XYZ file of C-alpha atoms in Angstrom:
499
model
C 13.200 -8.271 29.640
C 11.547 -5.600 29.125
C 7.951 -6.026 27.115
C 8.875 -2.752 25.232
C 9.420 -2.388 21.510
C 10.914 0.386 19.739
C 8.874 0.849 16.533
C 10.176 2.938 13.733
C 7.960 3.987 10.866
C 9.296 5.537 7.753
C 6.494 7.021 5.733
C 5.622 9.424 2.771
C 4.948 12.152 4.691
C 7.045 11.860 7.802
C 9.288 9.506 9.950
C 8.293 8.174 13.479
C 9.122 6.601 16.423
C 7.384 5.008 19.206
C 7.437 2.820 22.147
C 4.882 -0.262 21.985
C 4.144 -2.353 25.335
C 4.115 -6.355 24.950
C 0.183 -5.704 25.587
C -0.084 -3.834 22.401
C -0.547 -0.686 23.829
C 1.247 2.581 22.809
C 3.328 4.988 25.061
C 4.034 7.838 23.151
C 5.098 8.666 18.882
C 7.586 11.020 17.826
C 7.090 12.013 14.255
C 9.119 14.401 12.277
C 7.193 15.527 9.113
C 9.199 15.430 5.533
C 8.145 16.776 1.800
C 7.799 14.748 -1.162
C 9.975 16.617 -3.726
C 8.324 16.313 -7.504
C 10.917 17.931 -10.108
C 9.038 16.449 -12.969
C 5.790 15.034 -14.056
C 5.498 11.970 -12.804
C 9.103 12.040 -10.223
C 8.343 11.824 -6.322
C 11.560 11.912 -4.469
C 13.420 12.122 -0.601
C 16.429 11.688 0.339
C 17.772 8.663 2.373
C 20.021 10.958 4.569
C 17.035 12.951 5.887
C 15.208 9.456 6.513
C 17.994 8.498 9.171
C 18.693 12.003 10.761
C 14.501 12.697 11.479
C 15.009 8.768 12.621
C 17.461 9.418 15.172
C 15.771 12.612 16.042
C 12.153 10.456 16.763
C 13.892 7.980 18.852
C 15.634 10.492 20.796
C 12.094 12.531 21.049
C 9.765 9.459 22.064
C 12.415 8.361 24.638
C 12.733 11.374 26.517
C 8.682 12.022 26.112
C 8.121 8.220 27.718
C 11.157 8.278 30.187
C 11.386 4.499 28.993
C 14.998 3.752 29.692
C 16.770 2.414 26.234
C 18.297 0.119 28.266
C 15.085 -1.949 29.011
C 14.104 -1.871 25.025
C 13.633 -5.291 24.439
C 13.951 -4.974 20.286
C 13.676 -2.716 17.706
C 11.300 -2.887 14.466
C 10.815 -0.661 11.217
C 8.425 -0.462 8.714
C 8.439 2.097 6.157
C 7.136 3.488 2.672
C 7.837 0.529 0.130
C 9.726 0.170 -3.388
C 12.368 2.979 -2.684
C 15.632 1.859 -3.429
C 18.653 3.343 -1.723
C 22.471 2.684 -3.538
C 24.813 1.579 -0.618
C 28.825 1.089 -1.402
C 31.243 -1.091 0.061
C 31.880 1.660 2.390
C 28.109 2.333 3.344
C 27.803 5.617 1.692
C 24.525 6.572 0.047
C 24.849 6.378 -4.154
C 22.008 8.041 -5.129
C 21.038 11.119 -3.179
C 17.731 10.912 -4.199
C 15.607 8.225 -3.774
C 12.589 7.426 -6.188
C 9.491 6.669 -3.743
C 6.718 4.392 -4.370
C 4.413 6.605 -6.574
C 7.603 7.693 -8.658
C 6.262 6.689 -12.085
C 9.909 7.641 -14.028
C 10.892 3.999 -15.396
C 7.411 3.462 -16.826
C 9.781 2.978 -20.416
C 11.602 0.142 -18.300
C 8.570 -1.623 -17.558
C 7.167 -1.124 -21.039
C 10.390 -2.733 -22.585
C 10.352 -5.583 -20.273
C 6.561 -6.342 -21.456
C 7.931 -5.466 -25.124
C 10.951 -8.214 -24.720
C 9.428 -10.425 -22.795
C 6.382 -13.174 -22.239
C 4.680 -10.665 -19.604
C 2.466 -13.047 -18.846
C 5.385 -15.669 -17.591
C 6.839 -13.216 -15.669
C 3.874 -12.734 -13.875
C 3.390 -15.957 -13.028
C 6.911 -16.002 -11.676
C 6.605 -12.759 -9.780
C 2.916 -13.303 -8.611
C 2.610 -9.412 -10.097
C 1.840 -7.793 -13.455
C 4.667 -5.577 -14.443
C 4.826 -2.527 -13.257
C 6.611 1.245 -12.556
C 6.469 0.900 -8.710
C 8.552 -2.245 -8.349
C 11.811 -2.227 -6.743
C 13.907 -3.788 -9.408
C 12.469 -1.920 -12.537
C 13.331 1.159 -10.362
C 17.203 -0.085 -9.597
C 17.376 -0.474 -14.133
C 16.188 3.106 -14.304
C 19.555 4.293 -12.344
C 21.596 1.548 -14.476
C 20.164 3.181 -17.738
C 20.162 6.563 -16.222
C 22.641 6.647 -13.376
C 25.008 4.357 -14.373
C 27.608 5.468 -11.489
C 25.135 5.193 -9.192
C 24.320 1.498 -9.922
C 27.952 0.777 -10.519
C 29.029 2.029 -6.961
C 26.377 0.226 -4.942
C 26.748 -2.713 -2.940
C 23.034 -3.169 -2.346
C 19.978 -1.272 -3.012
C 17.835 -1.259 0.353
C 14.222 -0.212 0.765
C 13.616 2.587 2.980
C 13.156 0.402 5.932
C 15.915 -1.511 5.462
C 18.566 1.496 4.808
C 17.309 2.440 8.314
C 18.132 -1.208 9.569
C 21.410 -0.783 7.840
C 22.225 2.387 9.583
C 21.215 0.835 12.907
C 23.309 -2.446 12.492
C 25.723 -2.077 9.837
C 23.901 -5.319 8.032
C 22.129 -5.159 4.780
C 19.146 -7.109 5.070
C 15.856 -7.901 3.394
C 12.869 -9.173 4.104
C 9.884 -11.219 2.400
C 7.332 -8.433 2.241
C 9.534 -6.198 0.495
C 11.744 -8.685 -1.782
C 8.450 -9.796 -3.163
C 7.998 -6.066 -4.061
C 11.404 -6.223 -6.094
C 9.897 -8.346 -9.112
C 12.908 -10.196 -8.686
C 10.909 -12.392 -6.550
C 9.799 -16.226 -7.454
C 6.527 -15.760 -5.861
C 6.079 -20.064 -6.357
C 9.773 -20.546 -4.647
C 9.693 -17.771 -2.378
C 13.262 -16.811 -3.757
C 15.088 -14.531 -5.771
C 14.910 -15.355 -9.790
C 17.697 -15.248 -12.205
C 15.167 -15.356 -14.784
C 13.025 -12.199 -13.493
C 16.969 -10.567 -12.962
C 17.760 -11.569 -16.707
C 14.288 -10.087 -17.793
C 14.999 -6.761 -15.647
C 18.368 -6.486 -16.608
C 19.730 -6.180 -12.808
C 22.369 -7.976 -10.741
C 21.121 -9.983 -7.722
C 24.032 -9.806 -5.959
C 22.897 -6.050 -5.392
C 19.782 -6.894 -3.723
C 20.196 -8.098 0.296
C 19.514 -11.274 1.816
C 16.250 -12.061 2.900
C 15.109 -12.798 6.055
C 12.006 -13.846 7.639
C 10.119 -10.567 8.710
C 10.537 -11.476 12.921
C 14.281 -12.714 12.328
C 16.713 -10.977 14.270
C 19.227 -9.286 11.882
C 21.739 -7.929 13.763
C 22.175 -5.520 16.886
C 22.439 -1.889 17.058
C 25.795 -0.630 16.633
C 28.009 1.534 19.141
C 27.898 4.283 16.426
C 24.459 3.893 15.709
C 23.989 3.914 19.459
C 25.721 7.534 20.033
C 23.427 8.978 17.029
C 19.975 7.706 18.545
C 20.641 7.199 22.357
C 19.768 3.465 22.005
C 22.187 0.604 23.630
C 24.489 -0.818 21.624
C 23.729 -4.590 21.720
C 19.754 -4.130 21.161
C 18.285 -6.886 18.717
C 16.939 -4.958 15.670
C 14.424 -7.668 13.181
C 14.136 -7.370 9.722
C 10.480 -5.791 9.885
C 8.255 -5.420 6.736
C 6.903 -2.888 4.388
C 4.522 -0.229 6.022
C 0.965 -2.233 4.077
C 2.114 -5.884 5.131
C 2.928 -4.471 8.377
C -0.218 -2.395 8.759
C -2.159 -5.501 7.322
C -1.062 -7.459 10.728
C -1.564 -4.608 12.846
C -5.266 -4.477 11.585
C -5.284 -8.423 12.147
C -6.052 -9.251 8.703
C -4.836 -12.656 8.879
C -6.305 -15.984 8.315
C -8.500 -17.406 5.782
C -11.931 -15.256 5.112
C -10.342 -11.982 5.983
C -10.643 -9.415 3.879
C -9.634 -5.791 4.665
C -11.146 -2.222 3.305
C -8.871 0.730 3.733
C -10.471 4.236 2.590
C -8.885 7.047 2.774
C -7.911 9.261 -0.238
C -7.566 6.160 -2.016
C -9.369 2.630 -0.965
C -7.445 -0.744 -0.828
C -8.938 -4.203 -0.803
C -6.808 -6.840 0.489
C -6.646 -10.446 1.382
C -4.674 -12.814 3.300
C -3.991 -16.192 1.197
C -2.024 -19.001 0.901
C -0.698 -17.947 -2.656
C -1.297 -14.945 -4.757
C -4.143 -14.255 -6.879
C -2.889 -14.259 -10.266
C -4.999 -11.597 -12.091
C -4.306 -8.069 -14.228
C -6.445 -6.543 -11.909
C -5.065 -7.693 -8.781
C -1.386 -7.073 -7.222
C 0.186 -9.685 -4.769
C 2.720 -8.912 -2.126
C 3.770 -11.347 1.178
C 2.593 -10.732 3.809
C 4.525 -10.491 6.913
C 3.188 -13.589 8.165
C 2.971 -16.557 6.481
C 0.921 -16.187 2.959
C 0.421 -13.541 0.691
C -1.642 -10.241 0.698
C -3.455 -9.715 -2.989
C -4.619 -6.000 -3.156
C -6.327 -3.604 -5.286
C -6.331 -0.084 -5.654
C -9.279 2.627 -6.501
C -6.739 5.348 -6.401
C -9.671 8.037 -5.843
C -11.699 6.168 -3.861
C -12.301 8.751 -0.979
C -10.924 11.359 -2.880
C -14.395 11.168 -5.754
C -16.714 11.886 -2.475
C -14.638 14.761 -1.768
C -14.482 15.867 -4.914
C -18.341 15.631 -4.903
C -18.523 17.538 -1.841
C -16.245 20.331 -3.121
C -18.381 20.454 -6.279
C -21.753 20.436 -4.421
C -20.357 23.468 -2.101
C -19.221 25.563 -4.766
C -23.057 25.502 -6.778
C -24.192 26.382 -2.926
C -21.799 29.237 -2.330
C -20.990 27.840 1.044
C -18.988 25.073 2.752
C -21.116 21.586 3.493
C -20.368 18.895 5.281
C -19.641 15.117 4.689
C -23.079 15.088 6.532
C -24.717 17.025 4.286
C -23.914 15.043 1.528
C -25.038 11.647 2.705
C -28.263 13.119 3.296
C -28.656 14.642 0.188
C -27.664 11.092 -1.030
C -29.923 8.972 1.457
C -32.807 11.179 -1.163
C -32.031 8.832 -4.379
C -32.729 4.806 -4.657
C -30.288 2.458 -4.325
C -28.461 2.510 -7.855
C -29.356 6.579 -8.318
C -31.906 5.752 -10.867
C -29.699 4.136 -13.324
C -26.829 6.516 -12.935
C -23.432 5.536 -12.839
C -20.282 7.448 -11.874
C -16.677 5.863 -13.138
C -14.361 6.601 -10.259
C -10.962 6.504 -12.115
C -10.449 10.281 -12.387
C -6.485 9.603 -11.661
C -6.490 6.404 -13.766
C -5.742 3.156 -11.674
C -2.990 0.521 -11.785
C -3.575 -2.221 -13.906
C -2.138 -1.153 -17.178
C -5.070 -0.820 -19.551
C -6.054 1.884 -17.441
C -3.342 4.175 -16.352
C -4.771 6.916 -18.415
C -8.382 6.259 -17.384
C -10.752 9.588 -16.289
C -13.633 10.020 -14.346
C -17.191 10.422 -15.687
C -20.815 10.362 -15.304
C -22.733 7.327 -17.479
C -26.274 6.765 -18.095
C -27.882 10.442 -17.266
C -31.364 11.200 -18.399
C -33.411 14.281 -17.904
C -35.100 12.902 -14.010
C -31.976 12.493 -12.619
C -30.675 15.594 -10.191
C -28.129 16.530 -7.327
C -29.292 13.318 -4.847
C -28.746 10.880 -8.064
C -25.465 12.566 -8.769
C -24.252 12.628 -5.550
C -25.206 9.186 -4.604
C -23.733 7.950 -7.885
C -20.338 9.067 -6.550
C -20.596 6.681 -3.212
C -22.367 4.040 -4.962
C -19.057 4.082 -7.189
C -16.861 3.602 -4.625
C -18.563 0.647 -3.262
C -19.195 -0.783 -6.835
C -15.229 -0.681 -7.582
C -14.883 -2.542 -4.283
C -17.519 -4.948 -5.257
C -15.843 -5.950 -8.779
C -12.775 -6.163 -6.862
C -14.591 -8.381 -4.625
C -15.844 -10.473 -6.970
C -12.794 -11.044 -8.788
C -11.217 -12.546 -5.286
C -13.749 -14.905 -5.549
C -13.105 -15.943 -9.146
C -9.657 -17.152 -7.885
C -10.892 -19.159 -4.643
C -10.779 -16.203 -1.929
C -14.022 -16.639 0.417
C -15.055 -13.303 1.364
C -17.103 -13.880 4.364
C -16.597 -10.342 6.166
C -14.702 -7.104 5.618
C -12.604 -5.117 7.961
C -13.263 -1.970 7.251
C -10.610 0.584 8.468
C -9.762 4.246 7.768
C -11.565 7.855 7.266
C -13.666 5.832 5.035
C -15.670 4.223 8.243
C -16.920 7.920 9.638
C -19.428 7.972 6.116
C -22.196 6.058 7.590
C -24.124 5.671 4.356
C -20.722 4.750 2.395
C -20.876 1.571 4.990
C -24.206 0.584 4.439
C -23.615 0.730 0.896
C -20.282 -1.084 0.788
C -21.742 -3.781 3.311
C -25.099 -4.508 0.485
C -22.938 -4.156 -2.729
C -20.904 -7.086 -1.390
C -22.993 -8.808 0.945
C -21.238 -9.695 3.772
C -21.042 -8.245 7.528
C -18.634 -5.050 7.489
C -16.499 -4.550 10.597
C -15.546 -1.140 11.521
C -12.411 -0.390 13.120
C -10.812 2.655 14.297
C -7.384 1.516 14.795
C -5.003 4.246 14.194
C -1.458 2.714 14.081
C -1.817 -0.600 12.525
C 1.468 -0.052 10.845
C 3.790 0.488 14.603
C 1.965 -2.139 16.207
C 1.991 -4.696 13.648
C 5.900 -4.456 13.560
C 6.242 -4.161 17.058
C 4.476 -8.016 17.037
C 7.093 -8.894 14.432
C 9.925 -7.911 17.062
C 8.005 -9.588 20.106
C 8.058 -12.734 17.988
C 12.001 -12.068 17.329
C 12.818 -11.893 21.260
C 10.468 -14.818 21.874
C 7.787 -12.587 23.782
C 4.910 -14.113 21.925
C 5.063 -17.432 19.541
C 2.416 -16.616 16.588
C 2.418 -12.686 15.093
C -1.038 -13.403 13.658
C -2.914 -15.279 16.329
C -1.994 -12.300 18.243
C -3.082 -9.993 16.140
C -6.246 -11.584 15.769
C -6.496 -11.839 19.758
C -6.334 -7.788 19.689
C -8.307 -6.941 16.529
C -11.033 -4.446 17.826
C -14.449 -3.983 15.924
C -15.974 -1.059 17.080
C -19.502 -1.400 15.078
C -20.519 -4.278 12.677
C -23.151 -3.036 9.112
C -24.565 -6.219 8.416
C -26.114 -6.331 4.395
C -29.477 -6.163 3.971
C -31.560 -8.916 1.798
C -33.280 -6.884 0.294
C -30.855 -3.853 -0.764
C -28.329 -6.617 -1.320
C -30.325 -8.316 -4.204
C -31.490 -4.695 -5.637
C -27.377 -4.115 -5.952
C -26.645 -7.303 -7.940
C -28.071 -5.875 -11.135
C -26.208 -2.510 -10.647
C -22.894 -4.134 -9.820
C -23.288 -6.410 -12.989
C -23.573 -2.867 -14.674
C -20.912 -1.471 -13.068
C -18.290 -4.501 -14.140
C -19.829 -4.439 -17.591
C -19.359 -0.773 -18.444
C -15.777 -1.130 -16.338
C -14.783 -3.863 -19.164
C -15.962 -2.110 -22.223
C -14.184 1.237 -21.110
C -10.817 -0.431 -20.250
C -8.332 0.988 -22.768
C -10.688 3.570 -23.834
C -8.185 6.674 -22.803
C -4.493 7.098 -23.994
C -1.807 8.773 -22.574
C -1.621 11.353 -25.640
C -5.079 12.134 -25.394
C -5.341 13.033 -21.960
C -3.341 16.189 -19.776
């Protein structure tokens, strides 16, 4: 048997196919870009039919580029953007041409109705997360309310990677990572919940059976083989959502390991045996055993970019991130009492969805270095706030694996390590999602025994930033004040007062 895996990723910005070796190396990637359509405020949608045609094209291109014989592929595995329901009728036809994406907020009214008519604390205790417009079940309820034909004709509602698997195999199947993002999954029993389905108001029979993420769910059909260039009979595993698959690819598995992913946003995620139940924390099943509690600062790296653009506009010329960091380094720890509130796009916590950013504690002595450093510190302090919540729920944060474009900002890395008080391990792994699902496929066909252990063995650390004891002590009161301000500002902004 070949040790090559075909890994597919249906992302928000592109569909990609890759050939991954058994040792975890990537031989080639083919990418077909696509756009997000937003015809109304809060809407974000794409066409499922485009995902399939793009996937077929990407598979053919990567096979040609790498000259890998499709007959030698051991298995196929997919990951993808999460929470987007595709209706499939009994004949395999799509019932909703346009699919609500993970960031689509149109079903906020459905989420609010569920909170109003039911005990939301009980529902959250079952689901492992609070009610949120992102969840698949609530999006399906929107279809039931606004497009009843789409809902009634649908035999199944499948998320993007499950739709691709269905096109490849003719089998409707889901995995725990995606099922846990439906708000229909009982986190205590690891099974669908009739109580949640009744609260949401959808038929559980429209949601596909759940298989372990590494399990083979079917084989490539002759029709799919003709469309993709694959060989009929090639095994296809269940796969997982792109976020949990990426966590596996990064090696975020095991107690005490926590991930910081700073790009446009800043995401803090851990691996725990059970969900961490807290209004500020969301939870998804990992693609291996256990759960991924996580928080998102939507304006993480974006806050720093905003600051760079602002300073550039004052100077009349574009400055670099290195110049920005040098300016921030002129200010002391805590920016002489100046705080920046980095929630310029709100956040996913219900009380703060309409929040805006701002500076607090401005004094006459504050100058450009303090204003710039306060923005960088706010990203680290928001992460520190969330780490504090994780620790309150018993998750031991012993080190943080830091990935994403933010790792290139050396001052930000230093501030993060000192705020949280644990080593920051930097990784430049660019393709964690593809490598994560390839591990699942390798497990499915018996090439490896334990994806989590293999991921840990392959985890790469390019640099470690250790906290400096004096700086850790200096940041403690700064973090306390940031948390006090955050809690005071919860619920301050309302939708009717923002534009």
